[in-house]
XYZ file of C-alpha atoms in Angstrom:
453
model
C 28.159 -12.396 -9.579
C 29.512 -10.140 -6.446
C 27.419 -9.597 -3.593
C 26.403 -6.472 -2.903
C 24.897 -4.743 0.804
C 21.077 -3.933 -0.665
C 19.928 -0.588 1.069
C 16.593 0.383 1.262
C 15.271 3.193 1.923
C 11.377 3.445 2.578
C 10.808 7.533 2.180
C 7.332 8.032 2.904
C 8.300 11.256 3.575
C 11.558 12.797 3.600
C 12.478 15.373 6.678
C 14.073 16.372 9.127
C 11.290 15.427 11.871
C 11.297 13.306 14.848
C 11.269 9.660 15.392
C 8.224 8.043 15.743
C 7.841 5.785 19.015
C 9.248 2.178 18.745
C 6.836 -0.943 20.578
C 7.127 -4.449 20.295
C 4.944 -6.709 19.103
C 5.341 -9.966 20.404
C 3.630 -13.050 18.101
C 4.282 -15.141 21.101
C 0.950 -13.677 22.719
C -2.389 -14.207 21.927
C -3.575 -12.581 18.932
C -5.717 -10.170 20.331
C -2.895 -8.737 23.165
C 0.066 -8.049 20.667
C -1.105 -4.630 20.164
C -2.262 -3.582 23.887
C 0.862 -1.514 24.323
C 0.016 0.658 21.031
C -3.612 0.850 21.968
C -2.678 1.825 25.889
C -0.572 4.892 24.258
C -3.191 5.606 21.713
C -6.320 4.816 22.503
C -8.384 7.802 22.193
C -6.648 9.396 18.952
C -7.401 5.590 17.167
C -10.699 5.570 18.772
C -11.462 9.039 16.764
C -9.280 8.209 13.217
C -11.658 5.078 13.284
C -15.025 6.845 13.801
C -13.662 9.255 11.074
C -12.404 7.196 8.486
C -15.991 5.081 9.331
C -17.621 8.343 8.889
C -15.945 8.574 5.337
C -17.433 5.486 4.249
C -21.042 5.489 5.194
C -21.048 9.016 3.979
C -20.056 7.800 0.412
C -22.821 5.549 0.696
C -20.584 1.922 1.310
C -22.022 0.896 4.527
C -22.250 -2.738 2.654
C -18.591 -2.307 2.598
C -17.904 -2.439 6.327
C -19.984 -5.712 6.506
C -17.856 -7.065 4.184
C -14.975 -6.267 5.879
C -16.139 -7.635 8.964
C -17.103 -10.972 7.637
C -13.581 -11.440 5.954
C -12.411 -11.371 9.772
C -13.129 -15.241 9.753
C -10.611 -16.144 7.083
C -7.661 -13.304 7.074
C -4.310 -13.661 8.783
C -4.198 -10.880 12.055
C -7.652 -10.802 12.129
C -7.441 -11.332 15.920
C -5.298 -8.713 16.514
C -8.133 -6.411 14.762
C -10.875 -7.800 17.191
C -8.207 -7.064 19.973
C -8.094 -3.387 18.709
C -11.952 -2.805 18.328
C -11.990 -4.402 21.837
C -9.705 -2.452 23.193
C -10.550 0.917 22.041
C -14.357 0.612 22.087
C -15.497 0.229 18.960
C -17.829 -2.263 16.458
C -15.248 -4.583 15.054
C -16.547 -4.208 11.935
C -15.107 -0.843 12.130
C -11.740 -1.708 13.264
C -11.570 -4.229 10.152
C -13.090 -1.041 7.686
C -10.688 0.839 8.274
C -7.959 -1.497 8.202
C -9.098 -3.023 4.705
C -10.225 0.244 3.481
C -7.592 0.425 0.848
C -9.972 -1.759 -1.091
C -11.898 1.048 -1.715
C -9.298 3.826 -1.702
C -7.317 2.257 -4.245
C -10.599 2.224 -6.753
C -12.141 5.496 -5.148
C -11.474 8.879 -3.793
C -13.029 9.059 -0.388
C -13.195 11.923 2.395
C -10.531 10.180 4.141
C -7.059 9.564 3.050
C -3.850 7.147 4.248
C -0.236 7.888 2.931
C -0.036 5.116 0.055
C 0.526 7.164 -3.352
C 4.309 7.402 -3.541
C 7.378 7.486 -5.366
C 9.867 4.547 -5.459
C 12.856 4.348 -6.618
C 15.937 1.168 -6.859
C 18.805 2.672 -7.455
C 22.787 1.075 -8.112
C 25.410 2.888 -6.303
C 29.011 2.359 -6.562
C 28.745 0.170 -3.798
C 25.381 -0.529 -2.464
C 21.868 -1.011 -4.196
C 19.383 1.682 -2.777
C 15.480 1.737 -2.879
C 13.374 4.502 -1.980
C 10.078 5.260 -1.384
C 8.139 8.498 -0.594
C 4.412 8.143 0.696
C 1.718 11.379 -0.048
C -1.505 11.514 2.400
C -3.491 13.764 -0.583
C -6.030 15.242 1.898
C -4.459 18.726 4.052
C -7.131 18.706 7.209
C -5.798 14.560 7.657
C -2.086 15.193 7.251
C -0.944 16.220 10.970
C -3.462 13.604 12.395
C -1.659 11.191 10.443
C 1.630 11.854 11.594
C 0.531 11.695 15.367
C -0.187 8.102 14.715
C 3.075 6.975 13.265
C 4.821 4.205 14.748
C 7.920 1.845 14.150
C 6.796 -1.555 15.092
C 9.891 -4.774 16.030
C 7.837 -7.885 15.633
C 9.301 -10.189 17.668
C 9.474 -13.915 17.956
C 10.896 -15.816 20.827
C 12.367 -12.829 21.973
C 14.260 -11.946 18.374
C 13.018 -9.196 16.133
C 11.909 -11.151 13.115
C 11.088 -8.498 11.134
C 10.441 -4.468 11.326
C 7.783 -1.817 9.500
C 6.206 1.688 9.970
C 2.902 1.792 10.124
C -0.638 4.299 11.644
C -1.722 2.963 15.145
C -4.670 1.399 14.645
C -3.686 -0.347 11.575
C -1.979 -3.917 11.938
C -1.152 -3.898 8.097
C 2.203 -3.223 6.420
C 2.788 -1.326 3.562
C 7.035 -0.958 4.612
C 9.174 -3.150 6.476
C 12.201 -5.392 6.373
C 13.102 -8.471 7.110
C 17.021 -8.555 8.690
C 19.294 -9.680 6.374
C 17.035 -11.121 4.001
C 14.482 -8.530 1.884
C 12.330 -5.522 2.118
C 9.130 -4.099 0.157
C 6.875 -1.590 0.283
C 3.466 -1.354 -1.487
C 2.102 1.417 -3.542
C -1.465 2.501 -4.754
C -2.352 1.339 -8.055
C -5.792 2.995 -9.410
C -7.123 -0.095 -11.138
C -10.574 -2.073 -10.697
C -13.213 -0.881 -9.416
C -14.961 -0.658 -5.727
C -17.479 -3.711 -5.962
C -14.967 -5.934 -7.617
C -12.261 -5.022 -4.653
C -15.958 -5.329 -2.246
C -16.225 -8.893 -4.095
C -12.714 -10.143 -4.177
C -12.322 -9.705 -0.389
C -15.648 -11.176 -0.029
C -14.260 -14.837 -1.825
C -11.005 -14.565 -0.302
C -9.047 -12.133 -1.964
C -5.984 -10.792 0.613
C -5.612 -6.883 1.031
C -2.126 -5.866 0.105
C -0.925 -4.648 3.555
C -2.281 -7.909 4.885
C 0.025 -9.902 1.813
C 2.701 -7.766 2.784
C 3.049 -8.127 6.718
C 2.592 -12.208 6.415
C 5.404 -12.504 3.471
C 7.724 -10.629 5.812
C 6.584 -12.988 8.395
C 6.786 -16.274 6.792
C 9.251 -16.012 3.890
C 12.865 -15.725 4.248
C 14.415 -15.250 0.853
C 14.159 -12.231 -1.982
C 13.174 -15.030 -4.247
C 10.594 -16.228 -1.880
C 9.109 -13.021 -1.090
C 8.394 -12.227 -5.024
C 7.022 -15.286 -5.945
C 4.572 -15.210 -2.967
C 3.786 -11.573 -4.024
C 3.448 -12.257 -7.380
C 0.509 -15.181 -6.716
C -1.433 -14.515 -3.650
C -5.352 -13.666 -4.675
C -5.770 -9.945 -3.730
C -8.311 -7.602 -3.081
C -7.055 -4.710 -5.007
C -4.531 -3.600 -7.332
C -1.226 -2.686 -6.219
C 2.413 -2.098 -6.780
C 4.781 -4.040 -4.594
C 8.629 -2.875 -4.765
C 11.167 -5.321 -3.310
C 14.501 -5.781 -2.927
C 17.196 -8.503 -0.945
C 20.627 -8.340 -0.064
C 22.710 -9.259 -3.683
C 23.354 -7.714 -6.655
C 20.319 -7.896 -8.823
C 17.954 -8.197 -6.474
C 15.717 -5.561 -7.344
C 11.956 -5.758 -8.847
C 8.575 -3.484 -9.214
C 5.954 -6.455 -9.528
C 2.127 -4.584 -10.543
C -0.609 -6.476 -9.526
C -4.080 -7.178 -10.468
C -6.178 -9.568 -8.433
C -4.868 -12.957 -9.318
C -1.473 -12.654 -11.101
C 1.328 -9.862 -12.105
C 0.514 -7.428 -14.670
C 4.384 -6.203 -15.433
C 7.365 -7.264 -13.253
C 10.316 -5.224 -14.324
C 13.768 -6.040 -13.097
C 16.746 -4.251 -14.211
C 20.537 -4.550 -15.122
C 23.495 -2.638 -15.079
C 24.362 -1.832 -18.291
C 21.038 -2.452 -20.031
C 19.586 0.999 -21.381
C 16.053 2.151 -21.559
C 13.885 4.582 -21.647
C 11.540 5.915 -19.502
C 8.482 8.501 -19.790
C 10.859 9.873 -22.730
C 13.870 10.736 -20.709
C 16.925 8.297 -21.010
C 18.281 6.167 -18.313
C 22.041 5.722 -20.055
C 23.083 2.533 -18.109
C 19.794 1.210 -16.192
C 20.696 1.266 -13.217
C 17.650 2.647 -11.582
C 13.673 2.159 -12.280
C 11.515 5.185 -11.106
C 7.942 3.796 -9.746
C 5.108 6.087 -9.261
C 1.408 5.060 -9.178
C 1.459 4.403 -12.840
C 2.408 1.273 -15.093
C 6.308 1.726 -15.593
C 5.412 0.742 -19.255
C 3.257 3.359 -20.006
C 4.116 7.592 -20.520
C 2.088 9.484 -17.764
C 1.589 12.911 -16.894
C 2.867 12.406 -13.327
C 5.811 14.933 -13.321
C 7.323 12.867 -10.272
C 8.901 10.004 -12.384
C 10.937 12.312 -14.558
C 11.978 15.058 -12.267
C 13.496 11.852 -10.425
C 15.312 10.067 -13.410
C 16.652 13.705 -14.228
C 18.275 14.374 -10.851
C 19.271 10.718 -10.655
C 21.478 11.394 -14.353
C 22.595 14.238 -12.883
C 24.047 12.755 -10.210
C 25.491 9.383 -11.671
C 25.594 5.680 -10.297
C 29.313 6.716 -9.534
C 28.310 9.300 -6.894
C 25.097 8.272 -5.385
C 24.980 7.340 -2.062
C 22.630 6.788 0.726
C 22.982 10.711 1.619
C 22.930 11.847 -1.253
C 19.381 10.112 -2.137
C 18.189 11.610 0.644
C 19.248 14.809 -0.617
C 17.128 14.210 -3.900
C 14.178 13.414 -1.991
C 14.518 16.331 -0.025
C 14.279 18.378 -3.090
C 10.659 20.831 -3.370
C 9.605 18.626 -6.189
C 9.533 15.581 -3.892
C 9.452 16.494 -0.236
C 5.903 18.651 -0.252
C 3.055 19.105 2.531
C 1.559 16.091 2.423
C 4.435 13.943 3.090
C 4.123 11.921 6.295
C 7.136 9.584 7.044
C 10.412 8.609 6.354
C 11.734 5.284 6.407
C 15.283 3.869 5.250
C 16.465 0.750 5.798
C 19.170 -1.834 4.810
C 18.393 -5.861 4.541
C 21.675 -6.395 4.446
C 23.190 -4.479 7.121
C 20.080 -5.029 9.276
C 20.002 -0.988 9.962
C 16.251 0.717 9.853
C 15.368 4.685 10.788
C 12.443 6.235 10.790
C 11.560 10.198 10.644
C 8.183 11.781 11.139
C 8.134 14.398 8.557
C 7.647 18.344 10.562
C 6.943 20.230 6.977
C 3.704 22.185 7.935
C 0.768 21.606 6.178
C -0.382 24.631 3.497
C -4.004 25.739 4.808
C -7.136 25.064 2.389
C -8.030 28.441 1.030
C -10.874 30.094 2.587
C -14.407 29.197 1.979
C -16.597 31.670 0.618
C -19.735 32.414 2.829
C -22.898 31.843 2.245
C -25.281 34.856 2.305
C -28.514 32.436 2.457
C -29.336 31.764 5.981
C -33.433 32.364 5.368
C -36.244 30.418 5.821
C -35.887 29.273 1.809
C -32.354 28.243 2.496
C -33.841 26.120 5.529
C -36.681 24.478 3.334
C -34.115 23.298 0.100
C -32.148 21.716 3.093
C -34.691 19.728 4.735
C -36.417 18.871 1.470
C -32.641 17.504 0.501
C -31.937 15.681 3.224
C -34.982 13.797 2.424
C -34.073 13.400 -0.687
C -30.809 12.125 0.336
C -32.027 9.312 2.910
C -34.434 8.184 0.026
C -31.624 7.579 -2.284
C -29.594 6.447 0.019
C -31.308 3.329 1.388
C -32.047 2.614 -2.786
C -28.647 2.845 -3.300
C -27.698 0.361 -0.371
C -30.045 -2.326 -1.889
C -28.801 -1.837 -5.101
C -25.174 -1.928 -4.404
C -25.791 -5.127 -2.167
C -27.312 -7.163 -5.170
C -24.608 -5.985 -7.665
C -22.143 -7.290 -5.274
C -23.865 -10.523 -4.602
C -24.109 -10.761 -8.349
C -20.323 -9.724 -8.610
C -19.499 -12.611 -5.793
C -21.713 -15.475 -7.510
C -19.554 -14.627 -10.957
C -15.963 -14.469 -9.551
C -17.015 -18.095 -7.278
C -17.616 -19.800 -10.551
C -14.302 -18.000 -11.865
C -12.572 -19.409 -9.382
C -14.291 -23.055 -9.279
C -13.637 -23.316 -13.390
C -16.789 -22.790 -14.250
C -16.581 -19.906 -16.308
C -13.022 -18.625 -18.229
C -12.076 -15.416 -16.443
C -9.248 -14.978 -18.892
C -11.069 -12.584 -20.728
C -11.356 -10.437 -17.671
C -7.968 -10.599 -16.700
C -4.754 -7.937 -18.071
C -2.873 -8.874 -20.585
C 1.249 -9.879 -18.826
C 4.309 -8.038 -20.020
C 7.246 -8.463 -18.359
C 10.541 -7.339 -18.523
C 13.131 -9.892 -17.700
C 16.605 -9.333 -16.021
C 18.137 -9.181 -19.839
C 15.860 -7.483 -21.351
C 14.164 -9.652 -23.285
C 10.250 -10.810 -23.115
C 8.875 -13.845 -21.295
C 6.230 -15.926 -22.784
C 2.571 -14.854 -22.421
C 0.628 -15.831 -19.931
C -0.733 -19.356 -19.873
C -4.340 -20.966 -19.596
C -3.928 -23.407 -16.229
C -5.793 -26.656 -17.107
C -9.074 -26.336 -14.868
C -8.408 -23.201 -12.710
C -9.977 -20.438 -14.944
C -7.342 -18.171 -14.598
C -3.774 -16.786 -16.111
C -0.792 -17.402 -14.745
C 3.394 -16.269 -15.906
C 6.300 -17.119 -14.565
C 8.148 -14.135 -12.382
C 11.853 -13.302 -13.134
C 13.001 -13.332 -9.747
């Protein structure tokens, strides 16, 4: 088998913008200094996205969440870098870890605050090169130019090397896109499975947050192979979609993920056809992820207006460019869209854009013609209401989590079979064919497949 140069290219949103600011982050220092460059530049905007994103949650009624979040600070890779943020822009570190975990409830629930992680990915054969793409959405307007003052390329360097590269928000020490030189990359996308006290209760027994699982396998591994088996086992906190792809022909893979195992890992092989969401793909050389099982026929229009313009085009003629192009289309490139990343393991080459596409204002609000003493009354009177329900509701979520924890514990001591709780495994193998189901693991309570890798 011929090696190939892997190209990836992390859209997470396609334009013609700006490049964010590059820093180093040096894992020589302490833990809780790496990011004092970032926070020195940003201080004040992080200190406010915190406060807001905090703002988000209590407001939704999960202040349990936040202690949660802060408690998992004891066992969680980076977690001193988090303290190092709170510390360094003011605030409780509980809220420096909420907001930096907060994908455990934002990939389970729609909250007033939003981060770019629904996307579009796509791997992709060229005549010469294997491409990957991926284009990020932040879904709420007022938070979309906020976001993109906060973008950042980060080096992440180690004895005075860059050991590996991402994009990320300042403030956030997570991953969700980066490479390793000359070895893999992978990006995460949201996948709307679970629900908020089982993510709540997972990272409460140990469970990893995907940007966390992503940053420390781009740390510690050094192989494509490596990367997807560590993927496809590490305990999470939430569902996700991880897209990943080395430096050799074939090595290309969408791995969805439930808490404790794969659900579907498709790979895919020139020459091998299949169809997808009804529309063709005449030699398979490209899978099409969105925030949706690749398995299953959606009604997200993204994933077929993509594998039509990608027929159009041809494995022949695609190039880097000329993905780019695609992405830059109107039914890709919207609004929303935040940053752009593209990057190549094998060639070691990474860019980033800040996407300049102006955000379409809300439409107006109508007013209100009720500014009376009556109006006043119904407003205090649900206020009341409100703080009443409220501190019920805290006490009630706190002893359906505990309840929650105590189960998944004896899950994961053997105690009780979670099999029954866990997704059924599919996967799709390099060749097409179908592994075996998921096995039983003599004492552990859980499921567990192997990965095609």
């Amino acid at each position: 088998m011929r090696a190939i140069t892997v190209l990836l290219a992390t859209v997470v949103a396609l334009s013609t913008g700006a490049s964010p600011p590059l820093y180093n982050v040096d894992l020589d220092l302490q833990e809780g200094e790496r990011w004092n460059q970032v926070c020195g530049a940003f201080k004040e905007k992080i200190k406010a996205w915190y406060l807001e994103v905090e703002g988000a949650i209590k407001s939704d009624g999960f202040d349990f969440y936040l202690t949660d979040a802060e408690a998992a600070l004891n066992t969680l890779p980076y977690s001193g870098e988090i303290r190092g943020l709170a510390e360094c822009t003011g605030v409780d570190p509980k809220t420096a870890a909420g907001v930096n975990f907060v994908y455990t409830l934002l990939a389970a629930k729609s909250l007033g605050t939003t981060l770019p992680w629904e996307g579009i990915g796509t791997i992709a054969n060229g005549p010469t090169h294997l491409f990957q793409s991926l284009n990020y959405y932040a879904s709420k307007y007022e938070q979309v130019a906020s976001l993109r003052e906060l973008v950042i390329e980060v080096r992440f360097m180690k004895s005075g090397s860059v050991l590996y590269r991402g994009t990320t928000i300042a403030g956030l020490v997570i991953l969700w896109a980066g490479q390793r030189p000359d070895s893999f990359g992978v990006q995460g996308t949201a996948r709307r499975m679970g629900s908020v006290f089982s993510n709540i209760a997972e990272l409460g027994i140990g469970g990893v947050p995907p940007g966390i699982a992503l940053r420390q396998v781009l740390e510690t591994k050094t192989t494509f192979s490596e990367a997807v088996s560590e993927l496809s086992t590490v305990d999470l906190a939430a569902n996700v979609y991880f897209i990943i792809s080395g430096s050799e022909q074939g090595q290309g893979i969408v791995v969805a993920r439930n808490y404790t195992q794969p659900v579907e890992a498709v790979t895919y092989a020139v020459g091998v056809p299949v169809v997808i969401d009804g529309v063709e793909n005449p030699s398979s050389w490209y899978i099409v992820e969105t925030n949706y099982e690749l398995s299953d026929p959606t009604s997200d229009p993204r994933r077929g207006q993509m594998v039509q313009a990608l027929n159009d085009v041809g494995t022949a003629q695609l190039t880097f460019n000329k993905l780019q192009t695609i992405l830059q289309s109107a039914n890709f490139l919207t609004a929303s869209s935040v940053f752009t990343v593209t990057m190549s393991p094998g060639q070691n080459a990474y860019h980033c854009e800040v996407s300049d596409i102006l955000p379409n204002p809300p439409p107006p609000s109508s007013s209100s013609s009720g500014q009376g003493t009556t109006f006043i009354i119904i407003l205090v009177c649900g206020l009341v209401v409100a703080v009443i329900v409220y501190f019920v509701s805290q006490k009630d979520h706190r002893e359906k989590l505990m309840r929650i924890k105590e189960r998944l514990r004896k899950e994961r001591a053997g105690t009780m079979d979670r099999s029954s709780a866990v997704e059924a495994t599919t996967y799709s193998t390099f060749d097409g064919e179908k592994d075996a189901a998921p096995v039983q693991e003599e004492g552990k309570g859980r499921a567990t497949s192997p990965v095609p890798v």
